Amino acid sequence: GDSCGAGDRFAAAAATALADGALTSEAVQSAVEAATAFVASGAASRYDARPAVPRQRRAGIGLAPASEVVRAIRASGGTVVATGGCFDLLHAGHVSTLQAARALGDCLVVCLNSDASVRGRKGSGRPIVSEQDRAELLLALECVDAVVVFDEDTPVPLIARLRPDVWVKGGDYRVEQMPEAEHVTACGGQAVVVPYLDGRSTTRLITTAAERSTDQRSRNRHGIHKV
């Protein structure tokens, strides 16, 4: 992609973060994410004389509302971004990915694994949070414009329906390792990997909660109370 202006974007983001009191390491990570999103969105070549696409009202939950916001964005000449996942126990890593995804276009549609789909992928103990609650939590985020729940193992059928201009995943792997990439390309879009906020995961949250619960039960059995 066009990297023109990426250095300026990095420097500006780092300087702003430092001015706000961030640690140097935090400022650098923030700057890298900002520069990455800038390049992925087209860098300096993206900016032209066209008027900005007006922000659409968030559409809601379901394929019909999502299709309507996609139609409105396309009619305005904007860029449709989509991403997918389970988003069980919404955490900072999820939010970071969603914000980076939304920065790449003019609307963000989240393709959400249903409860049945999550069980098929993660096992009988998941999800912790129901699909309806997960969808409501996602839609409450400013960066999310619509949520569509799907029952299949992958969001490929939804990709074919929505035909996003950009499909985003968070992680440390390459685009060619993404199973959805070829389907996005076939629909005329592009797949993008955005930086993932390291150390955050639903599995880690569940494990930590279970360990603390076990520790507390042990303390109670032995009459140990924290003062």
Backbone as a ProteinNet text record, in pm:
[ID]
protein_1_A
[PRIMARY]
GDSCGAGDRFAAAAATALADGALTSEAVQSAVEAATAFVASGAASRYDARPAVPRQRRAGIGLAPASEVVRAIRASGGTVVATGGCFDLLHAGHVSTLQAARALGDCLVVCLNSDASVRGRKGSGRPIVSEQDRAELLLALECVDAVVVFDEDTPVPLIARLRPDVWVKGGDYRVEQMPEAEHVTACGGQAVVVPYLDGRSTTRLITTAAERSTDQRSRNRHGIHKV
[TERTIARY]
80.3	0	83.7	17.5	85.1	124.4	254.6	302	331.4	299.4	326.6	250.7	322.1	259.9	257.6	299.1	294.4	386.9	504	597	540.4	475.9	412.9	301.9	224.3	114.3	169.4	279.3	343.2	391.8	463.6	520.9	412.8	305.9	197.4	128.1	103.3	35.7	123.4	254.5	346.2	355.7	367.3	378.6	252.5	136.8	10.3	-0.9	36	28.5	122.1	244.4	339.9	290.4	231.4	177.8	63.5	-7.9	-118.6	-71.6	60.4	114.3	143.4	137.5	164	311.9	340	477.4	531.8	662.4	722.2	677	675.2	633	487.5	402.8	261.7	244.7	324.2	316.9	358.9	463.7	512.1	406.6	346.8	244.1	125.6	83.4	-27.4	7.9	131.4	175.2	182.4	229.6	236.4	95.7	0.9	-137.2	-196.3	-169.3	-221.7	-162.9	-32	33.8	-12.8	-33.3	-80.7	-219.8	-308.6	-444.1	-442.1	-352.1	-340.1	-300.8	-200.5	-155.4	-263.1	-327	-430.3	-549.4	-575.2	-688.8	-656.2	-531.1	-494.3	-391.7	-353.1	-252.7	-289.7	-188.2	-214.1	-300.3	-292	-367.5	-518	-556.8	-700	-766.4	-689.1	-746	-753.6	-874.2	-894.8	-1001.4	-1052.8	-1145.9	-1289.4	-1315.6	-1453.2	-1498.8	-1623.6	-1673.4	-1675.2	-1659.3	-1661.1	-1796.5	-1794.1	-1919.1	-1984.2	-2109.7	-2174.9	-2190.7	-2177	-2193.1	-2339.4	-2362.5	-2497.6	-2536.4	-2663.9	-2710.9	-2685	-2647.9	-2623	-2750.2	-2733.5	-2849.3	-2920.1	-2845.2	-2908.5	-2855.7	-2936.7	-2895.7	-2977.2	-2909.6	-2977.5	-2929.6	-2956.7	-2909.7	-2978.4	-3107.6	-3179.3	-3124.5	-3109.5	-3050.3	-2908.1	-2829.9	-2692.4	-2689.4	-2775.4	-2781	-2820.3	-2905.6	-2949.8	-2835.8	-2758.1	-2647.4	-2540	-2518.9	-2423	-2468.3	-2598	-2651.9	-2634.3	-2663.5	-2652.9	-2508.4	-2414.9	-2273.6	-2225.6	-2264.6	-2221.9	-2283.5	-2407.1	-2473	-2402.4	-2337.3	-2264.3	-2119.6	-2080.8	-1943.7	-1846.4	-1897.8	-1812	-1758.3	-1680.5	-1615.5	-1680.3	-1719.8	-1784.3	-1679.1	-1671.8	-1577.4	-1656.7	-1606.5	-1670.3	-1564	-1604	-1516	-1602.2	-1540.1	-1617.8	-1550.6	-1628.6	-1572.3	-1678.6	-1634.6	-1727	-1755	-1653.2	-1665.1	-1733.4	-1691.3	-1743.4	-1662	-1727.9	-1662.8	-1582.7	-1652.6	-1592.9	-1482.8	-1363.6	-1250.2	-1175.4	-1069.3	-996.3	-935.6	-894.7	-840.4	-943.3	-1067.2	-1175.9	-1199.6	-1208.4	-1238.5	-1130	-1004	-892.9	-904.1	-935.1	-950.7	-1067.4	-1179.4	-1299	-1275.5	-1207.8	-1179.4	-1086.3	-985.9	-893.4	-966.7	-1059.9	-1137.6	-1225.1	-1292.8	-1383	-1307.2	-1182.3	-1100.1	-1065.4	-1086.2	-1050.8	-1161.9	-1277.2	-1387.6	-1493.7	-1614.4	-1723.4	-1835.1	-1827.6	-1919	-1852.6	-1892.8	-1839	-1953.4	-1957.7	-2055.6	-1981.8	-2031.1	-1971	-2052.5	-1985.4	-2046.8	-2019.1	-2123.9	-2109.4	-2149.7	-2058.8	-2092.1	-2208.3	-2308.5	-2422	-2376.9	-2465.3	-2432.3	-2395.9	-2473.6	-2446.8	-2312.4	-2281.9	-2155.7	-2037.5	-2052.2	-1944.9	-1921.7	-2029.8	-2015.8	-1940.8	-1972	-1904.2	-1756.1	-1716.9	-1576.7	-1501	-1569.6	-1500.5	-1532.1	-1639.2	-1676.7	-1804.9	-1853.8	-1984.8	-1990.9	-1875.8	-1875.7	-1886.5	-1888.5	-1893.8	-2017.4	-2071	-2018.3	-2059	-1990.5	-2027.6	-2145.8	-2145	-2249.6	-2333.1	-2464	-2554.3	-2535.1	-2576.3	-2560.5	-2635.3	-2752.8	-2829	-2755.6	-2702.6	-2628.8	-2498.7	-2429.7	-2306.3	-2333.3	-2442.8	-2478	-2511.2	-2583.8	-2620.8	-2497.5	-2405	-2282	-2200	-2189.1	-2112.9	-2176.6	-2309.2	-2378.3	-2369.3	-2348.2	-2335.5	-2205	-2107.5	-1979.9	-1997.2	-1938.4	-1949.1	-1893.4	-1795.5	-1730.8	-1809	-1914	-1990.7	-2122.9	-2149.3	-2271.3	-2381.8	-2346.7	-2447.5	-2385.8	-2470.7	-2426.9	-2517.9	-2457.3	-2533.5	-2486.9	-2580.4	-2548.5	-2559.1	-2459.2	-2463.4	-2439.8	-2499.1	-2491.3	-2380.9	-2328.4	-2228.2	-2095.1	-2002	-1869.5	-1788.9	-1810.8	-1737.9	-1837.3	-1794.9	-1883.7	-1885.1	-1830.7	-1820.4	-1955.2	-2065.6	-2194.6	-2236.6	-2205.3	-2238.3	-2150.8	-2025.5	-1935.3	-1990	-2043.3	-2100.9	-2223.2	-2297.7	-2417.4	-2381.3	-2291	-2257.7	-2154.3	-2065.5	-1961.3	-1884.3	-1820	-1747.2	-1629.2	-1599.4	-1480.7	-1354.3	-1365.4	-1250.7	-1299.5	-1228.4	-1254.8	-1136.5	-1164.3	-1059	-1056.9	-936.1	-915	-798.5	-804.1	-694.7	-605.4	-475.4	-386.9	-246.1	-162.8	-23.6	8.8	-93.8	-71.6	-84.3	-53.5	-57.1	-195	-224.3	-353.7	-380.1	-278.2	-297.7	-331.6	-314.3	-351.1	-497.1	-563.3	-702.9	-792.9	-877.6	-963.2	-1063.9	-1099.7	-1199.2	-1138.9	-1005.3	-940.2	-978	-973.8	-1002.1	-1146.8	-1236.8	-1377.2	-1399.7	-1329.3	-1338.6	-1284.6	-1171.4	-1111.2	-1202.5	-1267	-1358.5	-1476.7	-1512	-1623.2	-1576.5	-1447.9	-1396	-1339.8	-1328.1	-1275.9	-1133.3	-1083	-948.9	-951.4	-863.5	-852.2	-735.7	-756.9	-656	-641.7	-518.3	-491.1	-446.1	-512.3	-474.2	-403.8	-319.7	-246.4	-341.5	-306.3	-386.3	-325.6	-409.3	-363.3	-319.8	-190.5	-135.5	-174.9	-193.4	-220.6	-366.5	-455.1	-598.1	-667	-743.7	-820.2	-930.7	-1040	-1151	-1106	-1027.5	-978.9	-899.4	-813.8	-734.2	-824.5	-926.8	-1019.9	-1090.9	-1137.3	-1207.4	-1114.4	-991.2	-893.4	-860.6	-839.5	-807.6	-923	-1045.9	-1162.9	-1176	-1152	-1163.1	-1056.2	-934.7	-826.2	-854.7	-906.3	-935.9	-1051	-1149.2	-1261.3	-1215.6	-1126.9	-1072.8	-992.7	-913.1	-831.9	-919.6	-1029	-1117.9	-1188.2	-1230.8	-1295.4	-1198.8	-1072	-970.4	-951.3	-948.1	-933	-1051.7	-1172.1	-1291.5	-1290.3	-1245.4	-1240.7	-1143.9	-1036.8	-934.3	-950.8	-1060.1	-1086.6	-993.7	-938.7	-847.7	-926	-924.6	-998.2	-903.9	-917.4	-832.5	-880.5	-788.6	-823	-796.6
-121.3	0	126.4	239.6	369.1	404.4	422.1	454.8	603.5	683.3	827	889.2	954.6	1019.6	934.8	806.5	717.9	766.8	817.6	868.3	987.2	1077.5	1192.8	1148.8	1048.5	999	936.5	861.4	800.4	907.7	1007.7	1112	1191.2	1224.3	1302.1	1223.3	1093	1010.6	991	970	951.8	1078.6	1193.7	1320.7	1349.5	1321.1	1343.7	1254.9	1126.4	1032.9	1074.5	1114.3	1158.5	1283.4	1374.7	1497.8	1467.9	1357.2	1317.7	1236.9	1216.4	1148.6	1001.4	949.7	807.5	775.9	651.1	604	595.8	596.1	589.6	464.6	350.4	225.2	232.8	294.7	309.8	403.6	510.6	606.3	542.3	460.9	393.3	295.2	217.1	121.2	194.5	302.8	382.1	438.9	485.2	543.2	439.6	319.8	211.2	176.4	166.2	134	243	368.7	480.2	481	458.7	457.6	339.5	224.4	105.4	128.1	183.2	211.4	314.3	412.2	516.7	456.9	368.5	305	212.3	133.5	40	110.5	233.5	308.6	379.6	367.9	432.1	541.5	571.5	674	807.8	882.8	1017.4	1015.3	906.6	899.4	891.8	858.9	848.5	985.9	1087	1218.6	1296.3	1330.9	1404	1510.7	1563.4	1675.9	1633.5	1502.1	1457	1496.5	1535.2	1568.1	1444	1464.7	1353	1283.9	1152.3	1076.1	1099.4	1143	1169.6	1042.3	1055.6	940.7	898.2	769.5	716	681.2	683.2	636.9	487.8	441.2	299.6	221.6	115.4	48.8	-45.4	-120.9	-215.5	-355.9	-454.5	-594.2	-669.4	-744.2	-822.9	-789.6	-880.8	-862.2	-744.8	-726.3	-617.2	-479.8	-451.1	-321.7	-304.2	-412.6	-403.5	-374.7	-440.7	-419	-275.4	-217.9	-80.5	19	-0.6	91.3	74.2	-48.3	-72.7	-1.2	-12.2	53.9	205	262.5	406.7	454.7	379.6	418	410.8	305.1	290.7	401.2	437.2	543.1	676.3	693.2	816.5	810.8	699.1	684	644	591.7	556.3	414.6	379.4	249.1	166	44.4	-47.2	-140.2	-141.9	-227.9	-330.4	-453.7	-558.2	-639.1	-700.2	-790.5	-897.5	-1000.6	-1108	-1167	-1241.8	-1306.1	-1343.5	-1407.1	-1447.8	-1333.3	-1255.1	-1140.6	-1179.9	-1294.7	-1341.8	-1275	-1219.8	-1139.8	-1026.4	-929.1	-815.9	-751.8	-736.5	-681	-577.9	-521.6	-412.4	-453	-579.3	-626	-620.6	-661.2	-652.3	-507.5	-420	-280	-216.4	-248.2	-195.1	-236.6	-363.7	-413.4	-346.5	-333	-272.4	-124.9	-54.2	87.2	102.2	15.5	19.9	-13.8	-108.2	-146.7	-31.2	34.3	144.1	261.2	277.6	387.4	367.3	245.8	216.7	248.5	290.2	318.6	406.6	396.3	485.6	415.9	284.4	210.7	78.6	20	-108.9	-203.4	-314.7	-420.2	-536.4	-580.3	-692.4	-818.6	-921.1	-1051.9	-1135.6	-1164.7	-1223.8	-1371	-1457.6	-1599.7	-1618.4	-1696.1	-1725.4	-1815.3	-1838.1	-1926.5	-2065.8	-2117.4	-2250.3	-2253.2	-2147.2	-2139.2	-2133.6	-2058.3	-2049.2	-2184.7	-2254.7	-2387.1	-2482.2	-2473.3	-2557.7	-2529.1	-2404.1	-2363.3	-2375.5	-2341.9	-2330.1	-2442.2	-2518.3	-2622.8	-2591.4	-2689.5	-2677.9	-2571.5	-2532	-2431.7	-2289	-2268.9	-2135	-2121.7	-2000.6	-1875.1	-1851.3	-1759.9	-1717.5	-1621	-1536.2	-1434.9	-1471.9	-1459.4	-1499	-1410.9	-1462.5	-1388.4	-1255	-1252	-1127.2	-1021.9	-1061.8	-967.5	-925.6	-1019.9	-985.4	-885	-906.7	-814.6	-675.6	-670.6	-541.7	-466.7	-537.8	-475.2	-419	-494.9	-447.5	-323.4	-325.9	-212.9	-87.7	-106	9.3	83.7	19.4	85.6	186.4	302.4	408.8	366	276.9	237.6	133.2	75.9	-29.9	26.3	1.9	54.3	-49.7	-176.4	-282.3	-415	-508.2	-641	-744.4	-846.6	-956.1	-1086.7	-1163	-1291.2	-1401.4	-1492.7	-1603.2	-1736.5	-1843.1	-1976	-2063.5	-2028.1	-2110.9	-2106.4	-2194.8	-2196.7	-2072.4	-2018.8	-1900.4	-1797.6	-1671	-1566.7	-1556	-1655	-1648.4	-1620.7	-1689.6	-1658.6	-1512.4	-1456	-1315.2	-1222.7	-1259.5	-1180.3	-1171.4	-1283.6	-1285.7	-1195.7	-1182.1	-1096.9	-949	-920.1	-780.7	-722.6	-807.5	-765.2	-642.7	-656.2	-541.5	-500	-370.8	-321.3	-362.5	-370.1	-409	-508.8	-621.2	-720.2	-717.3	-699.4	-677.7	-788.9	-831.7	-921.2	-867.2	-889.6	-849.7	-968.7	-951.3	-1062.8	-1038.8	-1143.2	-1132.2	-1225.9	-1263.5	-1349.1	-1268.8	-1333.3	-1266.1	-1278.3	-1187.7	-1187.2	-1321.2	-1379.9	-1505.5	-1621.8	-1602.4	-1705.1	-1692.6	-1588	-1566.9	-1648.7	-1739	-1821.8	-1741.4	-1621.7	-1541.1	-1458.1	-1447.3	-1353	-1374.8	-1500.4	-1525.7	-1492.9	-1512.4	-1481.4	-1330.6	-1257.2	-1110.6	-1058.4	-1111.4	-1069.1	-1101.5	-1219.1	-1259.1	-1163.5	-1099.9	-1004.5	-863.3	-847.5	-716.4	-635.7	-696.4	-624.4	-663.3	-614.9	-649.9	-687.5	-781.5	-825.2	-753.9	-711.8	-634.9	-691.9	-703.9	-743	-619.3	-590.5	-475.4	-525.7	-442.8	-485.4	-529.1	-635.9	-688.4	-644.7	-605.1	-562.1	-684.9	-705.2	-828	-847.4	-973.6	-1007	-1003.4	-973.5	-970.3	-1082.3	-1162.8	-1268.7	-1315.5	-1365.7	-1417.7	-1539.9	-1626	-1747.3	-1711.2	-1609.8	-1567.6	-1512.6	-1436.4	-1383.7	-1496.6	-1597.5	-1710.6	-1786.6	-1811.2	-1883.9	-1808.5	-1677.4	-1595.2	-1595.6	-1582.8	-1583.2	-1716.9	-1826.3	-1959.3	-1978.5	-1933.5	-1947.2	-1867.3	-1745.9	-1662.3	-1720.4	-1778.3	-1839.9	-1960.8	-2041.9	-2158.5	-2115.8	-2011.1	-1959.8	-1908.8	-1841.2	-1787.1	-1898.8	-2004.3	-2117.9	-2185.5	-2194.4	-2255.1	-2171.9	-2039.7	-1951.5	-1965.9	-1974.9	-1987.5	-2118.1	-2225.9	-2355.8	-2353.7	-2278.7	-2274.4	-2155.6	-2082.7	-1972.7	-1855.4	-1838.5	-1728.3	-1615.7	-1499.2	-1385	-1268.5	-1205.9	-1092	-970.1	-900.4	-782	-658.1
0	0	0	-18.7	-18.5	124.2	145.9	281.6	298.7	198.6	207.3	324.4	413.7	528.2	653.8	643	760	870.9	833.2	934.1	1008.7	934.7	998.4	1093.2	1047.7	1132	1258.9	1246.8	1363	1459.9	1406	1490.5	1563.3	1491	1551.5	1662.1	1636	1736.5	1859.3	1837.4	1950.7	2034.7	1967.3	2038.9	2120.8	2061.6	2132.2	2254.7	2238.4	2350.3	2463.1	2428.9	2530.6	2602	2525.2	2585.1	2681.1	2655.4	2742.3	2862.7	2874.8	2991.4	2974.8	2850.5	2827.6	2847.7	2884.3	2889.1	2747.4	2732.7	2599.2	2524.2	2592.8	2529	2484.7	2566.7	2532.2	2413.1	2411.1	2301.7	2169.6	2175.3	2054.4	2002.3	2092.5	2048.5	1986.8	2050.5	1997.5	1860.2	1845.1	1718.6	1607.1	1641	1542.4	1493.1	1587.1	1550.3	1461	1495.2	1416.5	1275.7	1265.1	1134.3	1050.5	1115.6	1044.7	987.5	1069.7	1022.5	910.7	919.2	817.4	682.6	684.9	560.3	505.3	594.4	550.3	486.9	529.9	476.6	345.3	298.8	173.4	189.1	313.1	342.5	277.9	234.9	183.1	57	-19.6	-144.9	-122.2	2.7	31.7	36.8	66.7	88.5	-42.6	-79.7	-204.9	-183.9	-291.7	-282.1	-254.8	-247	-223.2	-82.1	-65.9	67.6	155	282.8	376	376.2	391.3	396.7	532.6	535.2	664	746.2	876.4	965.6	966.8	939.5	941.9	1085.5	1112.1	1241.9	1252.5	1370.2	1386.6	1355.4	1274.5	1217.5	1314.3	1390.1	1480	1461.4	1504.3	1502.6	1397.6	1311.8	1209.7	1069.7	975.9	839.3	770.2	794.7	728.1	768.5	897.8	935.8	884.5	888.7	840	690.6	615.3	470.5	438.8	520.5	497.2	520	626.6	651	544.7	497.6	389.1	262.6	232.2	113.1	122.3	238.5	256	241.8	297.9	289.7	145.2	75.6	-64.4	-151.1	-121.7	-198.4	-179.2	-65	-36.2	-84.4	-146.5	-192.7	-84.6	25.9	137.8	131.8	232.3	241.1	351.3	315.1	409.5	469.2	601.3	672.5	752.7	756.3	836.6	908.3	1017.7	1091.6	1154.1	1209.3	1268.6	1389.5	1468.7	1586.4	1687.2	1796.3	1902.8	1999.9	2031.5	2122.1	2252.4	2307.6	2435.4	2546.2	2645.8	2750.4	2685.7	2636.1	2565.3	2649.8	2592.4	2666.9	2582.8	2641.2	2576.7	2443	2430	2303.6	2192.6	2224.4	2127.7	2085.4	2183.8	2155.7	2069.5	2099	2020.8	1874.7	1850	1713.1	1643.2	1712.8	1653.3	1619.1	1706.4	1679.2	1558.8	1551	1437.2	1308.2	1315	1196.9	1149.7	1242.9	1207.1	1145.4	1184.9	1132	985.3	934.3	795.2	696.7	744.5	652	713.1	658.7	698.5	774.3	787.2	874.7	909.3	1022.2	1064.9	1098.2	1025.1	1051.3	1117.7	1233	1304.9	1277.4	1223.8	1202.3	1327.2	1404	1537.9	1537.2	1584.7	1597.5	1693.9	1652.9	1740.7	1855.2	1951.8	2063.6	2012.8	1917.1	1861.9	1790.4	1717.2	1644.4	1741.5	1849.7	1949.3	2014.9	2050	2111	2017.8	1888.2	1792.2	1783.1	1804.9	1794.2	1925.8	2036.4	2165.6	2264.8	2240.8	2334.5	2409.6	2484.6	2549.5	2658.1	2712	2818.5	2769.7	2642.8	2584.4	2495.7	2476.9	2528.9	2674.6	2737.5	2872	2864.9	2763.3	2744.5	2622.5	2633.4	2524	2401	2285.5	2160.5	2162.1	2224.3	2228.9	2310.7	2426.1	2509.9	2442.9	2377.6	2308.3	2195.5	2125.2	2016.7	2070.2	2180.5	2240	2289.7	2351	2399.8	2284.9	2176.7	2060.5	2000.6	1986.2	1925.2	2011.4	2141.5	2231.6	2210.1	2143.9	2116.3	2003.5	2017.7	1918.1	1782.3	1782.9	1657.2	1578	1635.6	1569.1	1517.3	1387.5	1325.5	1313.4	1303.2	1290.9	1331.8	1376.8	1418.1	1352.5	1293	1232.6	1295.5	1350.7	1413	1307.7	1305.6	1209.8	1280.2	1225.3	1286	1228.1	1111.4	1045.9	1121.8	1081.6	1144.4	1109.3	988.9	942.7	890.5	881.3	830.3	677.3	607.8	461.8	394	432.4	369.6	389	506.2	529.7	446.5	429.6	346.5	205.5	156.4	22.3	12	122.3	122.1	136.8	228.7	258.9	162.4	108.2	15.3	68.5	184.3	241.7	155.3	157.6	87.9	162.4	295.2	379.2	483.9	493.6	599.3	694.8	823.6	923.1	1026.6	1058.9	1171.8	1254.5	1384.2	1470.8	1500.3	1496.7	1527.2	1478.4	1492	1452	1335.7	1258.1	1142.5	1013.3	901.8	772.3	709.4	615.8	548.5	481.1	418.8	347.6	439.6	570.4	667.8	711.7	667.7	704.8	612	667.4	582.2	500.5	548.6	476.5	364.1	361	270.1	124.2	78.3	-62.6	-98.5	-5.1	-31.1	-37	48.5	45.1	-86.8	-129.5	-255.9	-373.2	-367.5	-474.8	-485.8	-373.3	-373.6	-407.3	-439.4	-476.2	-361.7	-243.9	-128.3	-96.8	16.9	60.7	208.2	245	384	450.3	574.6	647.4	788.2	834	972.5	1048.6	1160.3	1242.2	1368	1429.3	1550.4	1660.9	1728.8	1838.4	1970.3	2063.4	2195.3	2273.4	2284.9	2340.3	2486.8	2523.3	2662.7	2702.5	2609.2	2639.5	2563.3	2634.3	2568.9	2661.6	2601.3	2680.5	2759.2	2695.7	2763.3	2888	2876.2	2992	3102.5	3065.7	3165.5	3239	3164.1	3225.5	3318.6	3273.3	3354.4	3482.9	3471	3588.1	3688.1	3638.3	3726.6	3798.7	3726.4	3786.6	3893.6	3865.5	3962.7	4089.2	4072.3	4189.2	4270.1	4199.2	4268.8	4350	4290.5	4360.5	4482.3	4466.3	4576.1	4689.3	4653.8	4756.3	4832.9	4759.5	4826.4	4922.6	4880.7	4967.3	5093.2	5077.2	5193	5288.2	5231.1	5314.8	5394	5328	5397.6	5514.8	5498.8	5603	5697	5681	5772.3	5755.2	5635.7	5609.4	5543.3	5601.1	5546.6	5527.1	5414.4	5382.7	5460.6	5526.4	5605.8	5521.9
[MASK]
+++++++++++++++++++++++++++++++++++++++++++++++++++++++++++++++++++++++++++++++++++++++++++++++++++++++++++++++++++++++++++++++++++++++++++++++++++++++++++++++++++++++++++++++++++++++++++++++++++++++++++++++++++++++++++++++++++

